[in-house]
XYZ file of C-alpha atoms in Angstrom:
351
model
C 104.383 114.681 55.444
C 105.907 114.612 51.936
C 108.778 112.220 51.459
C 111.050 114.896 49.958
C 111.005 118.692 49.945
C 112.824 120.089 46.913
C 114.079 123.626 47.543
C 114.637 125.780 44.458
C 116.320 129.206 44.888
C 115.493 131.408 41.892
C 117.166 134.611 40.739
C 117.293 135.696 37.078
C 116.730 132.179 35.797
C 113.510 132.619 33.801
C 115.348 131.393 30.680
C 115.781 127.978 32.280
C 113.149 127.816 35.006
C 110.402 125.995 33.103
C 112.764 123.149 32.226
C 113.729 122.946 35.891
C 110.148 122.942 37.177
C 108.955 120.484 34.539
C 111.616 118.049 35.723
C 110.408 118.449 39.309
C 106.651 118.142 38.838
C 107.305 115.204 36.498
C 109.208 113.167 39.096
C 108.208 109.506 39.243
C 108.063 109.905 43.025
C 104.911 111.993 43.358
C 104.889 112.471 47.141
C 107.066 115.573 47.125
C 106.743 119.294 47.663
C 108.592 121.972 45.717
C 109.548 125.031 47.772
C 110.404 127.566 45.054
C 112.013 130.702 46.497
C 111.845 133.824 44.335
C 114.816 135.742 45.748
C 113.577 139.157 44.633
C 114.320 138.269 41.022
C 113.867 141.242 38.623
C 112.952 138.991 35.677
C 109.813 136.869 35.230
C 110.958 134.032 37.506
C 108.417 134.947 40.172
C 105.536 134.936 37.702
C 106.606 131.547 36.345
C 106.633 130.126 39.871
C 103.117 131.440 40.468
C 101.887 129.860 37.222
C 103.228 126.459 38.239
C 101.861 126.883 41.762
C 98.398 127.551 40.355
C 98.541 124.332 38.315
C 100.165 122.021 40.896
C 99.532 122.326 44.629
C 102.895 120.718 45.350
C 104.643 123.822 43.999
C 104.768 126.381 46.812
C 106.237 129.736 45.723
C 107.867 132.052 48.230
C 108.496 135.665 47.202
C 111.043 137.620 49.189
C 113.397 140.553 49.050
C 116.743 139.663 47.516
C 119.062 138.216 50.124
C 121.290 135.855 48.157
C 121.201 132.154 47.432
C 122.230 131.090 50.953
C 119.371 133.000 52.557
C 116.942 131.656 49.932
C 117.990 128.088 50.700
C 117.612 128.722 54.426
C 114.118 130.131 53.882
C 113.313 126.985 51.950
C 114.500 124.793 54.806
C 112.293 126.699 57.255
C 109.240 126.301 55.006
C 109.839 122.638 54.171
C 107.743 119.861 55.698
C 109.246 116.791 53.980
C 111.153 113.990 55.625
C 114.196 114.747 53.467
C 115.544 117.972 51.977
C 116.770 118.136 48.355
C 118.152 121.241 46.587
C 117.885 122.146 42.915
C 119.105 125.443 41.469
C 116.650 127.180 39.163
C 118.903 126.914 36.112
C 119.517 123.175 36.586
C 117.172 120.186 36.414
C 116.679 116.610 37.620
C 116.390 113.255 35.877
C 112.761 112.186 36.262
C 113.662 109.276 38.536
C 116.059 111.227 40.795
C 113.767 111.493 43.812
C 112.631 107.886 43.411
C 116.203 106.585 43.378
C 117.301 108.619 46.376
C 114.133 107.892 48.373
C 114.305 104.137 47.799
C 117.828 104.074 49.216
C 116.783 106.279 52.138
C 113.813 104.034 52.895
C 115.980 100.913 52.715
C 118.862 102.195 54.854
C 117.453 105.056 56.910
C 120.609 107.011 56.078
C 120.922 110.598 57.272
C 122.240 111.554 53.844
C 121.898 109.843 50.460
C 123.608 111.125 47.333
C 124.200 110.224 43.711
C 126.113 111.128 40.583
C 125.891 114.199 38.350
C 125.439 115.079 34.704
C 127.464 118.148 33.751
C 125.298 119.789 31.061
C 126.814 121.852 28.242
C 124.919 123.426 25.356
C 125.826 120.578 23.024
C 126.587 117.628 25.273
C 126.257 116.050 28.703
C 129.177 114.644 30.680
C 128.547 111.908 33.241
C 130.411 112.437 36.499
C 130.726 109.314 38.623
C 131.776 110.258 42.129
C 132.916 106.923 43.586
C 133.979 103.529 42.309
C 131.101 101.622 43.900
C 127.894 102.195 45.815
C 128.077 102.205 49.593
C 126.269 102.581 52.889
C 128.379 103.458 55.906
C 127.782 104.081 59.585
C 131.532 104.219 60.227
C 132.607 107.653 61.585
C 136.097 107.182 60.139
C 134.726 106.784 56.615
C 132.446 109.793 56.980
C 135.473 111.824 58.070
C 137.168 110.729 54.850
C 134.201 112.125 52.942
C 134.671 115.454 54.713
C 138.307 115.515 53.584
C 136.922 115.000 50.083
C 134.871 118.171 50.574
C 138.066 120.112 51.169
C 139.928 118.646 48.164
C 138.508 115.922 45.999
C 141.648 113.832 45.443
C 141.495 112.812 49.114
C 138.301 110.884 48.532
C 138.028 107.176 49.271
C 136.864 104.701 46.614
C 138.088 106.797 43.681
C 136.312 106.093 40.378
C 138.115 104.787 37.302
C 137.331 107.911 35.267
C 138.093 111.006 37.299
C 136.136 113.959 35.937
C 134.145 115.307 38.874
C 136.841 117.737 40.158
C 135.278 120.168 42.660
C 131.707 118.869 42.660
C 131.928 116.558 45.675
C 130.793 119.166 48.174
C 127.700 120.331 46.319
C 124.380 120.435 48.141
C 122.252 119.559 45.120
C 122.969 115.886 44.522
C 122.027 114.912 48.069
C 118.960 114.356 50.206
C 119.370 115.009 53.936
C 117.010 114.254 56.788
C 115.186 117.439 57.718
C 115.138 116.317 61.349
C 118.958 116.249 61.336
C 119.168 119.799 59.988
C 116.687 120.950 62.614
C 118.230 119.075 65.547
C 121.807 120.127 64.744
C 120.826 123.584 63.444
C 122.682 123.125 60.160
C 122.028 125.961 57.747
C 123.795 127.778 54.920
C 126.271 130.376 56.146
C 125.310 133.857 54.971
C 128.799 135.243 55.537
C 130.249 133.710 52.355
C 127.812 135.455 49.966
C 126.766 132.285 48.153
C 130.337 131.209 47.316
C 131.227 127.749 48.687
C 128.142 127.894 50.886
C 127.161 124.444 49.617
C 130.601 122.957 50.374
C 130.499 124.363 53.909
C 126.905 123.173 54.342
C 127.750 119.654 53.152
C 130.775 119.508 55.455
C 128.653 120.490 58.439
C 125.999 117.925 57.502
C 128.569 115.128 57.266
C 130.159 116.200 60.547
C 126.909 115.393 62.406
C 125.579 112.567 60.205
C 125.644 109.031 61.602
C 125.009 107.266 58.293
C 125.600 108.052 54.617
C 124.733 106.228 51.406
C 125.812 106.602 47.779
C 123.727 105.087 44.984
C 126.064 105.409 41.985
C 123.330 106.705 39.668
C 122.850 110.217 38.225
C 120.396 112.406 40.119
C 121.212 115.901 38.854
C 121.887 117.935 35.691
C 124.340 120.740 36.461
C 124.171 123.394 33.748
C 127.386 125.132 32.747
C 126.523 128.845 32.478
C 129.259 131.271 31.414
C 127.843 134.066 33.578
C 127.708 131.928 36.721
C 128.623 133.886 39.857
C 131.613 131.584 40.348
C 133.149 132.696 37.017
C 132.702 136.480 36.730
C 135.076 139.199 37.996
C 134.733 139.577 41.744
C 136.443 142.494 43.415
C 135.507 141.185 46.892
C 136.824 137.643 46.396
C 139.555 138.080 49.018
C 137.024 139.124 51.655
C 134.841 136.162 50.688
C 137.856 133.867 50.992
C 138.504 135.196 54.501
C 134.950 134.276 55.496
C 135.235 130.835 53.884
C 138.434 130.207 55.849
C 136.706 131.342 59.026
C 133.838 128.921 58.415
C 136.292 126.093 57.745
C 138.226 126.956 60.909
C 135.005 126.739 62.904
C 134.219 123.339 61.388
C 137.745 122.069 62.110
C 137.780 123.377 65.682
C 134.420 121.766 66.406
C 134.984 118.399 64.739
C 138.694 117.801 63.997
C 140.762 118.276 67.155
C 143.326 115.700 65.975
C 144.047 117.603 62.754
C 143.072 114.812 60.336
C 141.813 117.343 57.790
C 144.858 119.635 57.847
C 146.501 118.535 54.589
C 143.203 118.421 52.703
C 142.478 121.892 54.075
C 145.783 123.104 52.628
C 144.555 121.888 49.240
C 141.298 123.752 49.715
C 143.190 126.993 50.436
C 145.222 126.582 47.236
C 141.975 125.992 45.369
C 140.559 129.229 46.762
C 143.788 131.050 45.813
C 143.369 129.680 42.294
C 139.852 131.107 42.170
C 141.070 134.494 43.446
C 143.765 134.671 40.783
C 141.285 133.789 38.029
C 138.444 136.147 38.971
C 140.491 138.986 40.462
C 144.265 139.220 40.052
C 144.508 137.922 36.457
C 141.050 139.033 35.363
C 141.005 141.385 32.341
C 138.215 143.267 34.113
C 140.456 144.246 37.034
C 141.029 148.026 36.731
C 144.256 147.971 38.778
C 147.593 148.187 36.989
C 149.768 145.114 36.530
C 152.217 146.514 39.069
C 149.465 147.073 41.638
C 148.019 143.595 41.145
C 151.442 141.997 41.435
C 152.188 143.865 44.678
C 148.824 142.919 46.183
C 149.203 139.261 45.216
C 152.759 139.154 46.579
C 151.510 140.453 49.914
C 148.625 137.973 49.930
C 150.688 134.828 49.401
C 152.863 135.815 52.354
C 149.849 135.900 54.689
C 147.966 133.067 56.368
C 146.480 130.669 55.535
C 147.951 130.950 52.013
C 151.572 130.851 53.162
C 151.225 127.692 55.267
C 149.076 126.011 52.622
C 151.584 126.649 49.831
C 154.467 125.370 51.944
C 152.685 122.426 53.545
C 150.312 121.100 50.889
C 150.818 117.617 49.444
C 151.757 118.523 45.891
C 151.054 115.061 44.524
C 147.416 115.431 45.614
C 146.891 118.619 43.585
C 145.720 118.907 40.007
C 148.418 120.317 37.719
C 147.255 123.962 37.756
C 147.019 124.003 41.538
C 150.404 122.286 41.863
C 152.099 124.972 39.776
C 150.289 127.668 41.730
C 151.335 126.205 45.091
C 154.971 125.956 44.011
C 155.053 129.540 42.758
C 153.262 130.803 45.888
C 155.713 128.936 48.133
C 158.538 130.831 46.377
C 156.683 134.137 46.769
C 156.589 134.562 42.992
C 153.554 136.753 42.336
C 154.918 137.660 38.919
C 155.280 133.998 38.025
C 151.694 133.318 39.066
C 150.308 136.148 36.929
C 152.447 135.101 33.956
C 151.243 131.489 34.274
C 147.542 132.416 34.422
C 147.750 134.999 31.660
C 149.513 132.461 29.457
C 146.809 129.878 30.148
C 144.129 132.410 29.193
C 145.878 133.253 25.921
C 146.364 129.567 25.028
C 142.727 128.850 25.808
C 141.644 131.553 23.355
């Protein structure tokens, strides 16, 4: 049994894929397998995977019909044989000692989940994102529940670092190793209903909800590439439907694991964050073909519906970043016009 199975979903990433795979086959921890899932990619990603598989038996390509990143990750989980599962997107890469660092902590503590810090990678620079002030190992359910609140909205996290730059990256799936036996026993998988948006946050929340022990090593284990055409940044006409599914998944998590309502206020923050995303990629997007009047009317109706209405009125404003705080205040007043003005102004100033 390999110590770690690295699952790599690939779709239209041939520009970056060799850098990714080189970082995986070059890991200082050699006892790994690389489950590389070609998700029906129309570019040369599949051929690149086959080339690496022919050279290194640890690289195991899977070719499938396109089903989205969540389905590709699930297929990887089913094919994996390692003791721990690790995810790496095909346009990102790992420090060469990432698996070694995570495995050594897992071997020492036996933790269900071990995670580390992140490099945010731009074209001309890398930014180090430290997630917590100090390393830790916990088997305390109360602390793990705090980590789940962090998944909803990052300012709720315990042990905040001195330099706070990690924003929404706490719930990612790709800076963590998780026991495969835990995923199998508790049937934790990526939810296909959310179309690859927030699927990692929901996955991580479900993992933490059933984990007995977690560890954080305080060292970087992942390079997260900033790509302008990322699916989280482009115009999305179905973002409201996706949000509805995300909220449904969160509701299921809360109903199953938070009967006392400890996550309610953090959940309000998460709803505001999803409203922020909807405004950016839909309502205030220059690519939206609807008229300004139509967009304003639709947004006004939306912020009067649940869960947006309760979130805007009940969220802890001092926990929100500035943009989200302004958005929540405007939404609480029902000011769709104010929201659109604010976001359009921000776009103009950014240019």
